[in-house]
PDB file of C-alpha atoms and ligand atoms in Angstrom:
ATOM      1  CA  MET A   1     137.518-111.085 104.719  1.00 87.00           C
ATOM      2  CA  LYS A   2     141.169-110.254 105.446  1.00 92.00           C
ATOM      3  CA  CYS A   3     143.245-107.479 103.893  1.00 94.00           C
ATOM      4  CA  GLU A   4     146.767-108.039 102.520  1.00 93.00           C
ATOM      5  CA  CYS A   5     148.036-106.079 105.552  1.00 95.00           C
ATOM      6  CA  GLY A   6     146.516-108.731 107.824  1.00 95.00           C
ATOM      7  CA  SER A   7     143.711-106.603 109.250  1.00 95.00           C
ATOM      8  CA  GLU A   8     140.001-107.292 109.098  1.00 95.00           C
ATOM      9  CA  MET A   9     137.939-105.826 106.238  1.00 96.00           C
ATOM     10  CA  LYS A  10     134.415-104.646 107.002  1.00 97.00           C
ATOM     11  CA  ILE A  11     131.484-103.956 104.694  1.00 97.00           C
ATOM     12  CA  GLU A  12     130.983-100.201 104.449  1.00 96.00           C
ATOM     13  CA  LYS A  13     129.681 -97.474 102.171  1.00 96.00           C
ATOM     14  CA  VAL A  14     132.711 -96.508 100.125  1.00 95.00           C
ATOM     15  CA  GLU A  15     133.244 -93.906  97.405  1.00 93.00           C
ATOM     16  CA  VAL A  16     133.200 -96.002  94.218  1.00 91.00           C
ATOM     17  CA  PHE A  17     133.388 -93.082  91.784  1.00 86.00           C
ATOM     18  CA  PRO A  18     133.926 -89.413  92.650  1.00 82.00           C
ATOM     19  CA  GLY A  19     130.872 -88.382  94.679  1.00 87.00           C
ATOM     20  CA  LEU A  20     129.182 -91.786  94.297  1.00 92.00           C
ATOM     21  CA  PHE A  21     128.915 -94.277  97.128  1.00 95.00           C
ATOM     22  CA  SER A  22     128.166 -97.992  97.197  1.00 96.00           C
ATOM     23  CA  GLU A  23     128.989-101.034  99.290  1.00 96.00           C
ATOM     24  CA  GLY A  24     132.479-102.503  99.471  1.00 96.00           C
ATOM     25  CA  TYR A  25     134.986-104.111 101.847  1.00 96.00           C
ATOM     26  CA  LYS A  26     137.194-101.571 103.590  1.00 96.00           C
ATOM     27  CA  CYS A  27     140.283-102.415 105.646  1.00 96.00           C
ATOM     28  CA  GLN A  28     139.991-100.934 109.126  1.00 94.00           C
ATOM     29  CA  LYS A  29     143.751-100.368 109.293  1.00 95.00           C
ATOM     30  CA  CYS A  30     145.162 -99.328 105.899  1.00 96.00           C
ATOM     31  CA  GLY A  31     141.943 -98.193 104.204  1.00 94.00           C
ATOM     32  CA  GLU A  32     142.339-100.555 101.225  1.00 95.00           C
ATOM     33  CA  ILE A  33     139.026-101.189  99.452  1.00 95.00           C
ATOM     34  CA  GLU A  34     137.955-104.381  97.699  1.00 95.00           C
ATOM     35  CA  PHE A  35     134.751-105.475  95.991  1.00 95.00           C
ATOM     36  CA  ASN A  36     133.220-108.866  95.408  1.00 96.00           C
ATOM     37  CA  GLU A  37     131.357-109.495  92.130  1.00 96.00           C
ATOM     38  CA  GLU A  38     127.968-108.483  93.524  1.00 96.00           C
ATOM     39  CA  GLN A  39     129.356-105.260  95.028  1.00 96.00           C
ATOM     40  CA  MET A  40     131.063-104.444  91.708  1.00 95.00           C
ATOM     41  CA  ARG A  41     127.745-104.896  89.879  1.00 96.00           C
ATOM     42  CA  LYS A  42     126.003-102.584  92.362  1.00 95.00           C
ATOM     43  CA  ALA A  43     128.753 -99.969  92.061  1.00 94.00           C
ATOM     44  CA  LEU A  44     128.418 -99.900  88.255  1.00 93.00           C
ATOM     45  CA  LEU A  45     124.638 -99.590  88.587  1.00 94.00           C
ATOM     46  CA  VAL A  46     125.067 -96.604  90.906  1.00 94.00           C
ATOM     47  CA  LYS A  47     127.238 -94.976  88.247  1.00 90.00           C
ATOM     48  CA  GLU A  48     124.747 -95.701  85.447  1.00 90.00           C
ATOM     49  CA  LYS A  49     121.908 -94.202  87.484  1.00 91.00           C
ATOM     50  CA  ALA A  50     123.971 -91.074  88.119  1.00 89.00           C
ATOM     51  CA  ILE A  51     124.114 -90.270  84.390  1.00 88.00           C
ATOM     52  CA  LYS A  52     121.330 -87.746  83.731  1.00 89.00           C
ATOM     53  CA  ILE A  53     122.131 -86.622  80.202  1.00 91.00           C
ATOM     54  CA  MET A  54     124.317 -88.088  77.473  1.00 88.00           C
ATOM     55  CA  VAL A  55     124.719 -86.189  74.208  1.00 91.00           C
ATOM     56  CA  LYS A  56     126.933 -86.498  71.153  1.00 93.00           C
ATOM     57  CA  ARG A  57     128.628 -83.401  69.805  1.00 94.00           C
ATOM     58  CA  LYS A  58     131.141 -82.643  67.066  1.00 96.00           C
ATOM     59  CA  LEU A  59     134.142 -80.599  68.057  1.00 96.00           C
ATOM     60  CA  GLY A  60     134.469 -77.343  66.157  1.00 97.00           C
ATOM     61  CA  LYS A  61     137.427 -75.103  65.457  1.00 97.00           C
ATOM     62  CA  LEU A  62     137.805 -71.427  66.346  1.00 97.00           C
ATOM     63  CA  GLY A  63     141.165 -70.066  65.256  1.00 97.00           C
ATOM     64  CA  GLU A  64     143.717 -72.536  66.595  1.00 97.00           C
ATOM     65  CA  SER A  65     141.435 -73.895  69.329  1.00 97.00           C
ATOM     66  CA  LEU A  66     138.999 -76.772  69.349  1.00 96.00           C
ATOM     67  CA  ILE A  67     135.625 -75.716  70.655  1.00 95.00           C
ATOM     68  CA  LEU A  68     132.777 -77.686  72.177  1.00 94.00           C
ATOM     69  CA  ARG A  69     129.244 -76.321  72.171  1.00 93.00           C
ATOM     70  CA  ILE A  70     127.263 -77.063  75.327  1.00 93.00           C
ATOM     71  CA  PRO A  71     123.696 -78.199  74.576  1.00 94.00           C
ATOM     72  CA  LYS A  72     120.794 -76.306  76.141  1.00 95.00           C
ATOM     73  CA  SER A  73     119.715 -79.381  78.137  1.00 94.00           C
ATOM     74  CA  VAL A  74     123.120 -79.530  79.854  1.00 93.00           C
ATOM     75  CA  GLU A  75     123.232 -75.768  80.384  1.00 94.00           C
ATOM     76  CA  GLU A  76     119.849 -75.823  82.106  1.00 94.00           C
ATOM     77  CA  SER A  77     120.437 -78.991  84.082  1.00 91.00           C
ATOM     78  CA  LEU A  78     123.644 -77.602  85.621  1.00 91.00           C
ATOM     79  CA  ASN A  79     122.517 -73.967  85.589  1.00 94.00           C
ATOM     80  CA  LEU A  80     125.632 -72.935  83.662  1.00 95.00           C
ATOM     81  CA  LYS A  81     126.258 -69.270  82.919  1.00 94.00           C
ATOM     82  CA  SER A  82     128.390 -67.615  80.264  1.00 94.00           C
ATOM     83  CA  GLY A  83     131.657 -66.361  81.796  1.00 94.00           C
ATOM     84  CA  GLU A  84     131.588 -68.984  84.541  1.00 95.00           C
ATOM     85  CA  ASP A  85     134.792 -70.889  85.347  1.00 95.00           C
ATOM     86  CA  VAL A  86     134.818 -74.641  84.735  1.00 95.00           C
ATOM     87  CA  LYS A  87     137.420 -77.281  85.395  1.00 95.00           C
ATOM     88  CA  ILE A  88     138.498 -79.826  82.759  1.00 95.00           C
ATOM     89  CA  ILE A  89     139.676 -83.165  84.113  1.00 94.00           C
ATOM     90  CA  VAL A  90     141.197 -85.763  81.788  1.00 95.00           C
ATOM     91  CA  GLU A  91     140.822 -89.370  82.889  1.00 90.00           C
ATOM     92  CA  ARG A  92     142.201 -92.002  80.504  1.00 89.00           C
ATOM     93  CA  ASN A  93     140.044 -91.499  77.381  1.00 90.00           C
ATOM     94  CA  LYS A  94     137.548 -89.249  79.183  1.00 89.00           C
ATOM     95  CA  MET A  95     137.193 -85.521  79.604  1.00 92.00           C
ATOM     96  CA  ILE A  96     135.064 -84.383  82.519  1.00 89.00           C
ATOM     97  CA  ILE A  97     133.952 -80.765  82.681  1.00 91.00           C
ATOM     98  CA  GLU A  98     133.097 -79.724  86.231  1.00 89.00           C
ATOM     99  CA  SER A  99     131.265 -76.570  87.233  1.00 85.00           C
ATOM    100  CA  ASP A 100     131.597 -75.187  90.752  1.00 77.00           C
TER     101      ASP A 100
HETATM  102 ZN1   ZN B 201     144.790-103.350 105.203  1.00 81.12          ZN
END
């Protein structure tokens, strides 16, 4: 498989989602990554398997702020502590809350 830059693409483990790796074609020169259909399927499977907990919650209101209550299962799974700093990342229609 050839890259648009003209260099050879090799099959490698590539980061398909933050922190998640699967197989894809990577250009040895410019670093461009491409997937065939099978590799895309595998990458999505890797992501599905990485989901440990999925819960639905209603947003609340406290003064002027929206609040989100963290379920016990999530608290325990990530060993979250009150007063701890977290990072909120907004990705398209998603909000990811990352603990250190
Ligand atoms: Zn290239």
